[in-house]
Coordinates of C-alpha atoms and ligand atoms in Angstrom, one line a residue:
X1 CA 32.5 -157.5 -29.1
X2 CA 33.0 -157.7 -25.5
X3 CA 35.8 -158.9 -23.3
X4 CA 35.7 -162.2 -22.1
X5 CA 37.3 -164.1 -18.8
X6 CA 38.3 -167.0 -19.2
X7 CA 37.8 -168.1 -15.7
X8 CA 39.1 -171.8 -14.0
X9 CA 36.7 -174.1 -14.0
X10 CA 37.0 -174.1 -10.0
X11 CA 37.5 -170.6 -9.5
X12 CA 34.0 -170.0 -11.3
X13 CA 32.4 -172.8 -9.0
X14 CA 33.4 -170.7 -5.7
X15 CA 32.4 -167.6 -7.2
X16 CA 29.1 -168.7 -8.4
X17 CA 29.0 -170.5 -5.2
X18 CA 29.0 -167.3 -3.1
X19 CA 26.5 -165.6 -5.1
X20 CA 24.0 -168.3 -4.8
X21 CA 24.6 -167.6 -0.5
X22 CA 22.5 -165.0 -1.7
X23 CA 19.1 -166.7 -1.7
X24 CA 19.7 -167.7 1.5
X25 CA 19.8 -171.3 0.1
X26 CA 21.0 -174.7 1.9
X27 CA 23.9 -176.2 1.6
X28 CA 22.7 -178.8 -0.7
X29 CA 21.3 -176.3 -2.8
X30 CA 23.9 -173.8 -3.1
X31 CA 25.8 -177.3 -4.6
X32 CA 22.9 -178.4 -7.1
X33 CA 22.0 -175.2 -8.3
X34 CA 26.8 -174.1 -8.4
X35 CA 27.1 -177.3 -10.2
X36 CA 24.1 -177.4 -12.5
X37 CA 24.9 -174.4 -14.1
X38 CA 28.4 -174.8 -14.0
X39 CA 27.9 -178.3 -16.0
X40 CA 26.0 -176.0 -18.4
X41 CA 28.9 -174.1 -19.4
X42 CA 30.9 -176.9 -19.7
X43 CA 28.8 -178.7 -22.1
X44 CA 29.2 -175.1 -23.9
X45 CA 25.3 -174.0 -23.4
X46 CA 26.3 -170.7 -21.9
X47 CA 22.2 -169.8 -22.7
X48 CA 22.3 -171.9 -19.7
X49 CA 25.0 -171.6 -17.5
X50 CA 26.0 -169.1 -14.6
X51 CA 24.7 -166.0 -16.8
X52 CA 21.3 -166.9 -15.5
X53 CA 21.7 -166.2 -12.3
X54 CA 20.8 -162.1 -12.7
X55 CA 17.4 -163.2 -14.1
X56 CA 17.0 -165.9 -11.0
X57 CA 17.6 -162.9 -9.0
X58 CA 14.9 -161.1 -10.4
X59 CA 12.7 -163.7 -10.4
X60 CA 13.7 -164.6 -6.5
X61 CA 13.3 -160.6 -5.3
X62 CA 9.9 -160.6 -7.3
X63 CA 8.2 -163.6 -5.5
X64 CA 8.5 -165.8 -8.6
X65 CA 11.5 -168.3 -7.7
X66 CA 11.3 -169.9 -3.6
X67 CA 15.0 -170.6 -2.0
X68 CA 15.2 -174.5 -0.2
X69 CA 11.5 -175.7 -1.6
X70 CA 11.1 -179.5 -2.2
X71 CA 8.5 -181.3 -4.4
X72 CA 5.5 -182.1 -3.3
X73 CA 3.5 -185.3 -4.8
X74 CA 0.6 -184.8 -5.8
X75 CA -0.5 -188.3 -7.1
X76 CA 1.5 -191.7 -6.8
X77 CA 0.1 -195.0 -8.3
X78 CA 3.5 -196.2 -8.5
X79 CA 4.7 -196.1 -12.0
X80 CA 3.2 -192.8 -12.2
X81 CA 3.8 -189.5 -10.7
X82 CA 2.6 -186.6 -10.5
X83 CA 4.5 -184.2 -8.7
X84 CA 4.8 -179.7 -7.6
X85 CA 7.9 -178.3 -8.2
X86 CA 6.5 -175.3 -5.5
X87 CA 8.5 -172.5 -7.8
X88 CA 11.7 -173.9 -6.3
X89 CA 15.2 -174.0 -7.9
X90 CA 14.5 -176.3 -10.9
X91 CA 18.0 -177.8 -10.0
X92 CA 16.6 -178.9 -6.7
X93 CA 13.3 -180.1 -8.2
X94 CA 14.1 -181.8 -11.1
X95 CA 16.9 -183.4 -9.3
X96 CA 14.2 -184.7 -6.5
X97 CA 12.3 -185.5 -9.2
X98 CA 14.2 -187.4 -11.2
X99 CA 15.9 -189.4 -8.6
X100 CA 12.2 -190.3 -7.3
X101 CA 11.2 -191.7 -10.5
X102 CA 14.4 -193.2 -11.5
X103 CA 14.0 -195.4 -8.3
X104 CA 10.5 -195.8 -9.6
X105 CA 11.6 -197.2 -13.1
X106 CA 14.1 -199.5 -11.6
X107 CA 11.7 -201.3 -9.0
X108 CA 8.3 -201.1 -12.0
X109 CA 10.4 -201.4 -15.6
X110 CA 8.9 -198.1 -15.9
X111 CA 7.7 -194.4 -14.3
X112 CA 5.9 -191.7 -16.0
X113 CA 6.7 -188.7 -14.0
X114 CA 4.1 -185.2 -14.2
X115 CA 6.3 -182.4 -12.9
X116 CA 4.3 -178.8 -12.8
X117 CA 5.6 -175.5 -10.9
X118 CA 9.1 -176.2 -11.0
X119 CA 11.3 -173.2 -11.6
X120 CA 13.3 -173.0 -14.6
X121 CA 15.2 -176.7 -15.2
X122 CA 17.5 -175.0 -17.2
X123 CA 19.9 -177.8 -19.3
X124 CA 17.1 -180.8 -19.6
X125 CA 20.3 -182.8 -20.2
X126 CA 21.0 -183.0 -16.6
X127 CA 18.3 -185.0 -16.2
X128 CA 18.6 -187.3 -19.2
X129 CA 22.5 -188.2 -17.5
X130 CA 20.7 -188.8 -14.1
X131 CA 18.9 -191.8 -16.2
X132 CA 21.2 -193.3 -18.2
X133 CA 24.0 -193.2 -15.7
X134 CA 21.6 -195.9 -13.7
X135 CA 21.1 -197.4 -17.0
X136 CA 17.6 -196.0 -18.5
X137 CA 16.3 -194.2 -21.0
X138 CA 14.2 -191.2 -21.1
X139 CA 12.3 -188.8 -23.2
X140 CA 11.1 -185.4 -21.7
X141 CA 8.8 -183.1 -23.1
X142 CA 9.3 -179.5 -21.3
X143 CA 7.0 -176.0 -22.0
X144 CA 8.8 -173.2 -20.7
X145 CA 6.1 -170.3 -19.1
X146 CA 7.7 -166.9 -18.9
X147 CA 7.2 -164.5 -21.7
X148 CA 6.0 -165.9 -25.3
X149 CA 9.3 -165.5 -27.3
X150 CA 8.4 -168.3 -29.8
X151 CA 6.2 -167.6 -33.0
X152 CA 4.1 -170.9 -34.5
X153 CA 5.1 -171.5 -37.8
X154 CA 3.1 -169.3 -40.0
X155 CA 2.7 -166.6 -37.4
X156 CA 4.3 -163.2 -37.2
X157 CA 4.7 -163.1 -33.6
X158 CA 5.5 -164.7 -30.0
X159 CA 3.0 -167.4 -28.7
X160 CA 4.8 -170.0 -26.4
X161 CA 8.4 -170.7 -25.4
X162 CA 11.4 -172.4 -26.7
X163 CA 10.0 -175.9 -25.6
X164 CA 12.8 -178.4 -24.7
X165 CA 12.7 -182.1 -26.0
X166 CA 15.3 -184.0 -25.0
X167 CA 16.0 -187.8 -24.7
X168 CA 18.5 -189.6 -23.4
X169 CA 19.8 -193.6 -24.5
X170 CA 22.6 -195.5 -22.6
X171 CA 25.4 -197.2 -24.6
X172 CA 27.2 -199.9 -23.3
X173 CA 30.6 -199.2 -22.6
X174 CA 30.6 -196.1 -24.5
X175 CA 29.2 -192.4 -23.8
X176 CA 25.3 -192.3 -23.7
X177 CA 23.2 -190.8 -26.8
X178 CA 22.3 -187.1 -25.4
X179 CA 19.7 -185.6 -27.9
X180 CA 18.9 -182.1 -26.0
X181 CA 17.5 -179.2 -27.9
X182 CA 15.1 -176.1 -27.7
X183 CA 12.5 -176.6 -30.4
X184 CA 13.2 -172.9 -30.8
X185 CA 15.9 -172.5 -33.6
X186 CA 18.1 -171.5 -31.3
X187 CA 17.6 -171.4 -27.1
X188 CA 16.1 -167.8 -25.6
X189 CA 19.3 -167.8 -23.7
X190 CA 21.6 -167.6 -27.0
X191 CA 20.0 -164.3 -28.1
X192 CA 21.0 -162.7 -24.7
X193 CA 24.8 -164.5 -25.3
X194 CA 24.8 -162.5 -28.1
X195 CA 23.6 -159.4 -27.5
X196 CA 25.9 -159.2 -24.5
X197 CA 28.9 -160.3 -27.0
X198 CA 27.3 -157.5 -29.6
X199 CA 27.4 -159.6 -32.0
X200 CA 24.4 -161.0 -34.6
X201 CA 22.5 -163.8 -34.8
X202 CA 22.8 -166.0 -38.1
X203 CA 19.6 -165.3 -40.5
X204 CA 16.5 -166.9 -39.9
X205 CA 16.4 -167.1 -36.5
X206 CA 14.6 -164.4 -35.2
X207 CA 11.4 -162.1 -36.3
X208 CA 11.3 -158.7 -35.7
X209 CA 8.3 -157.0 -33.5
X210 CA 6.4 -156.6 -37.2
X211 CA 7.1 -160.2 -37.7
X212 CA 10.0 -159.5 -40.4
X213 CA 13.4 -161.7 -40.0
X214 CA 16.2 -160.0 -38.5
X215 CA 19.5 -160.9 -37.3
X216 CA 19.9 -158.7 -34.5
X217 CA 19.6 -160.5 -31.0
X218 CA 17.7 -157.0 -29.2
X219 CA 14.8 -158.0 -30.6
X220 CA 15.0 -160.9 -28.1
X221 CA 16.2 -159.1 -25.2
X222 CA 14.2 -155.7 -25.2
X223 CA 10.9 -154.2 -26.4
X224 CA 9.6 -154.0 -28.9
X225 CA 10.3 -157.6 -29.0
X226 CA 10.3 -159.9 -32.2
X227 CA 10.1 -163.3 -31.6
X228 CA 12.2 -166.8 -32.4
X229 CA 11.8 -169.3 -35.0
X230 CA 10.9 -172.8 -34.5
X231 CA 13.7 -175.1 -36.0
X232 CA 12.7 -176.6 -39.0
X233 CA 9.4 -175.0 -39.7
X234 CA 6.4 -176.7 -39.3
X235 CA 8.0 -180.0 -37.6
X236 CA 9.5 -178.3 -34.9
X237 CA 6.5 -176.1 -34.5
X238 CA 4.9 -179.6 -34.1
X239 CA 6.9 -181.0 -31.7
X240 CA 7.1 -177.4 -29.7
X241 CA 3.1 -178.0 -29.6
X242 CA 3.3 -181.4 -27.9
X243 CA 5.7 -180.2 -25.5
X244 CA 3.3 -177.0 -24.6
X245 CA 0.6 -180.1 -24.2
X246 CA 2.3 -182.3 -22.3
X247 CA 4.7 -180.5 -20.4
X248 CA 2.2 -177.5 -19.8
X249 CA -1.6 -178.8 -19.8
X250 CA -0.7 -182.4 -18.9
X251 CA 2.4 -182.1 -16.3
X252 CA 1.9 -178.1 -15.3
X253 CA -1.0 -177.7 -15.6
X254 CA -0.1 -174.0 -17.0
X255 CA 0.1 -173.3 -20.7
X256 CA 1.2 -170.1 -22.7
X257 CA -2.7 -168.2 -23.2
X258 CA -1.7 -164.5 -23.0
X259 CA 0.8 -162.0 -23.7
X260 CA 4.1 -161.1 -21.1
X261 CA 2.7 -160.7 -17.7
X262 CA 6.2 -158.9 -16.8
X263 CA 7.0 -161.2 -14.3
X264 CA 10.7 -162.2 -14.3
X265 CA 9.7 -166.0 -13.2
X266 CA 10.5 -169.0 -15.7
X267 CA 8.5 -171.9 -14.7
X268 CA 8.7 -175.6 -16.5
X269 CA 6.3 -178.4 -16.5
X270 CA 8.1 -181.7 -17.6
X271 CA 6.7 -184.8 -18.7
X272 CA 9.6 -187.7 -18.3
X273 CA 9.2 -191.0 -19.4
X274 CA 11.6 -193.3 -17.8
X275 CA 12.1 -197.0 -18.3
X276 CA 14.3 -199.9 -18.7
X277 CA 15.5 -200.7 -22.5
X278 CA 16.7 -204.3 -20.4
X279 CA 13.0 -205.5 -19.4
X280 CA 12.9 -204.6 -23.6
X281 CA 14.8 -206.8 -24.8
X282 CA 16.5 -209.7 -25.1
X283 CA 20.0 -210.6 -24.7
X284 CA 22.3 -207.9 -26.5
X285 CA 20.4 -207.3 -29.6
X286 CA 19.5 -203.5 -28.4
X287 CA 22.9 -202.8 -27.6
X288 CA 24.4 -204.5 -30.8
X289 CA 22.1 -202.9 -33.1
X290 CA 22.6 -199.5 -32.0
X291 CA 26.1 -199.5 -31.8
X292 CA 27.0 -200.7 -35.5
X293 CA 24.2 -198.3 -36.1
X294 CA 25.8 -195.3 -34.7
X295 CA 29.4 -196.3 -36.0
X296 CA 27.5 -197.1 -39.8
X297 CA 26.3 -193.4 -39.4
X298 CA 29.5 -191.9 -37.9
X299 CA 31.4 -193.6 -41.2
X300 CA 30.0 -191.4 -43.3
X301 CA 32.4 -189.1 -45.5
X302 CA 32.8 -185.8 -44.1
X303 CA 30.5 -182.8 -46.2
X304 CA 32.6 -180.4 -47.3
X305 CA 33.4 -178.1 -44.4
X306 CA 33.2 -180.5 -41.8
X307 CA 35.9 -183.0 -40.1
X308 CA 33.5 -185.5 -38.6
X309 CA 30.2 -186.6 -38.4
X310 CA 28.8 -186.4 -34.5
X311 CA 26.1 -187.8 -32.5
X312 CA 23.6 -186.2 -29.9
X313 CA 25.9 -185.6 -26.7
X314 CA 29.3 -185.9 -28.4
X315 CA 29.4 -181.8 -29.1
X316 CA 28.5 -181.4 -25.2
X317 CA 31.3 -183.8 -24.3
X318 CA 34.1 -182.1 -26.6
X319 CA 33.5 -178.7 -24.6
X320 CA 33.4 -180.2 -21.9
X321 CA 36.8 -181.6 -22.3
X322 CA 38.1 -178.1 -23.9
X323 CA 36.9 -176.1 -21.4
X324 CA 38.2 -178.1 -18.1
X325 CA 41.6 -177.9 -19.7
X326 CA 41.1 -174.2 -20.9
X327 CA 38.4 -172.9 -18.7
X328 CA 34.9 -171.3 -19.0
X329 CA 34.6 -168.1 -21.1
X330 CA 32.2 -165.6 -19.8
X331 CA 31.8 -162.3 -21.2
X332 CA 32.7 -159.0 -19.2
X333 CA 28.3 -158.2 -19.8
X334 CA 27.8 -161.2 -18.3
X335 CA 30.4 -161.1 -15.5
X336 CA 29.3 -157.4 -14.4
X337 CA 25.2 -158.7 -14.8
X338 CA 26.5 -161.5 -12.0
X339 CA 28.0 -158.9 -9.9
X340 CA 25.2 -156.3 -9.7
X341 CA 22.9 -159.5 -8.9
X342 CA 25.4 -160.4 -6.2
X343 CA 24.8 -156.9 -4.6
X344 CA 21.2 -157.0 -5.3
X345 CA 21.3 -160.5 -2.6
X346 CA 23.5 -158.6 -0.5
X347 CA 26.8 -160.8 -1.4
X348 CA 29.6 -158.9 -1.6
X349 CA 30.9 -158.8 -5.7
X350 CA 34.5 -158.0 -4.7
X351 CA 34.8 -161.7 -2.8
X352 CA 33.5 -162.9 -6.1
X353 CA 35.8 -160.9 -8.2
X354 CA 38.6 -162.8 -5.7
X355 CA 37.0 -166.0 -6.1
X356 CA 37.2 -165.9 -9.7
X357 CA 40.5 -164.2 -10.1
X358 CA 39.1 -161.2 -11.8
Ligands
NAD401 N1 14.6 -175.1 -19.2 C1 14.1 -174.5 -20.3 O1 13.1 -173.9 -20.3 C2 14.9 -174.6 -21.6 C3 14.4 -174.1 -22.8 C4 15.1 -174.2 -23.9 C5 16.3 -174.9 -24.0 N2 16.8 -175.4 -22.8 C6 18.1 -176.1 -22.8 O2 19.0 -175.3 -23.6 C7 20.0 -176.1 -24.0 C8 20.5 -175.7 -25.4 O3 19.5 -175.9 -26.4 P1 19.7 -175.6 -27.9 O4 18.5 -175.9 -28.7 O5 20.4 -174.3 -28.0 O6 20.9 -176.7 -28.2 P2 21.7 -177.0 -29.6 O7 21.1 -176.3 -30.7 O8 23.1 -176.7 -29.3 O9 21.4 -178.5 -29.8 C9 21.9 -179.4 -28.9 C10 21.6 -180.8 -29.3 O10 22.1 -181.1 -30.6 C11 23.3 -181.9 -30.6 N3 24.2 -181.4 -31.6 C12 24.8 -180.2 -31.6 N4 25.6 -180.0 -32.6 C13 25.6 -181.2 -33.2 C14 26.3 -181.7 -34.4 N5 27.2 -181.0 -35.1 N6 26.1 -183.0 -34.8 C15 25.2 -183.8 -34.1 N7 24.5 -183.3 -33.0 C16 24.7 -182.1 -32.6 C17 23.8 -181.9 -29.2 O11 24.5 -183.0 -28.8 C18 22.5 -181.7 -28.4 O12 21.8 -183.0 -28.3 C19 19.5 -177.5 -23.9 O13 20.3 -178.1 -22.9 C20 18.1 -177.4 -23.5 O14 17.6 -178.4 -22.6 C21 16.1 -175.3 -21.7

């Protein structure tokens, strides 16, 4: 097992701050992309958080990943977008993006919003929280284009990648429904968590490069690679099919077809659907409904094992709270990964070290 900092939530944010000088990014940016992935950790999806930013570097030395791009639109009939993500930050893109449709949805009721080319949008929860903090709901169907690392239900090896779906409801007065998943078993990100920790993966959610399960996370960090599981077997391989559809042919315009190209690039296409449960409804009867819903379900006993039944978002918010208070656990694989990259942008890793308090 390796070490792990456990590293102020403000003393990671200059740190990761600094490194992302590297790209010769913005101001603005260096904030979106710092906080993004700092929120990431919080919400305890280390797959997500500052231990991407050796494979950004990668991807940005490569060609694959543009410092300070901006969307471009590519069609506009008002309630319907359809917008290029030019290979920028996806923390600067899918910010632009949603903010563009959510001011859409508000003036129409409604915006459909085509997002292609975007670099990876890592947590798609980020943008669910832009929407329902004005209010809205949305649903987003994300493919993710890098290396296959996903095998179909029924197959015996990689064909497509972990997928996103994520949707996001607003409750009055309370915390907003945040349902956020990979339709992978498990996100890509979580078997290089692991293999960093050296420790294995719980059974069934990996194949091996002969298509046999495994638990050990290499086979989704280095060839030979195996390949992940969809979550419950043929449904999520379903829903991991519409997102490749409508995130990838319909919003990217680039779908999975072929085998690794090597490239170190992660690019998403995103299909959001934004709208206004208000110009739904009428009166309270939304709000009413789904909150003795949600406190019917939560009353349920505890199974044996568990202390409470939770709902989508509420996990996300607990680490949050645990992790301000205690801060954000990196490992030391990580931690050194992040200061080779910092070198490799010509940032200097001991001002990080100092940032962080390492
Ligand atoms: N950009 C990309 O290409 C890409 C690809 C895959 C995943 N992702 C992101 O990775 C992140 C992690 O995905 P994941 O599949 O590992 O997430 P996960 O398996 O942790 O599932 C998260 C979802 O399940 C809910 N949840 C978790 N535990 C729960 C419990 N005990 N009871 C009720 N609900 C519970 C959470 O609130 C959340 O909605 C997501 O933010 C996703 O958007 C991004």
């Amino acid at each position: 097992m390796a070490e792990m900092h456990h590293i102020e939530v403000d003393r990671l944010r200059a740190a990761v701050r600094h490194l992302v000088k590297g790209f010769g990014s913005q101001d603005k940016e260096i904030e979106l992309v710092t906080e993004n992935l700092i929120q990431a950790n919080l919400t305890g999806h280390d797959s997500h958080g500052v231990g991407m930013l050796p494979r950004y570097t990668e991807a940005f030395l490569e060609g694959g990943l543009k410092a300070n791009a901006h969307i471009v639109t590519r069609m506009d009939s008002g309630a319907m977008l359809s917008l290029d993500g030019q290979a920028g930050f996806g923390q600067v893109i899918g910010h632009e993006a949603m903010e563009l449709g959510i001011a859409r949805a508000q003036e129409h009721g409604s915006c459909v919003v085509a997002l292609g080319n975007s670099h990876h949008l890592c947590r798609i929860g980020a943008w669910a929280e832009m929407a329902v903090d004005q209010g809205l709901i949305s649903v987003h169907f994300v493919n993710a284009f890098s290396r296959p690392i996903v095998a179909p239900f029924g197959g015996g090896d990689a064909r497509f990648g972990t997928n996103p779906f994520t949707v996001g409801i607003p409750m009055a007065g309370q915390p907003p429904i945040l349902l956020d998943f990979a339709t992978s078993v498990i996100a890509q990100g979580k078997t290089r968590v692991a293999h960093n920790k050296r420790e294995q993966l719980p059974s069934g959610q990996l194949i091996d490069d002969q298509g046999r399960p495994t638990t050990d996370p290499v086979y989704g960090v280095k060839a030979p690679f195996g390949a992940l599981r969809t979550f419950g077997d043929h449904k999520g391989f379903g829903l991991a099919l519409v997102c490749e559809l409508l995130g990838g042919a319909l919003a990217g315009g680039l779908t999975t077809s072929g085998p690794a190209d090597g490239k170190k690039r992660i690019l998403n296409g995103m299909l959001t659907i934004i709208f206004d449960p208000k110009k739904l409804t009428e009166g309270s009867v939304f709000e009413t409904e789904m909150q003795s819903f949600v406190e019917w379900v939560k009353a349920s006993p505890p199974a044996p094992g568990q202390d409470h039944v939770r709902i989508a978002g509420e996990p996300e918010r607990e680490h949050r709270a645990r992790r301000m208070a205690q801060g954000v656990p990196v490992d030391d694989n990580t931690w050194q990964d992040m200061l080779v990259a910092a070198q490799k942008l010509g940032v200097d890793p001991a001002v990080m070290k100092q940032l962080a308090g390492l």
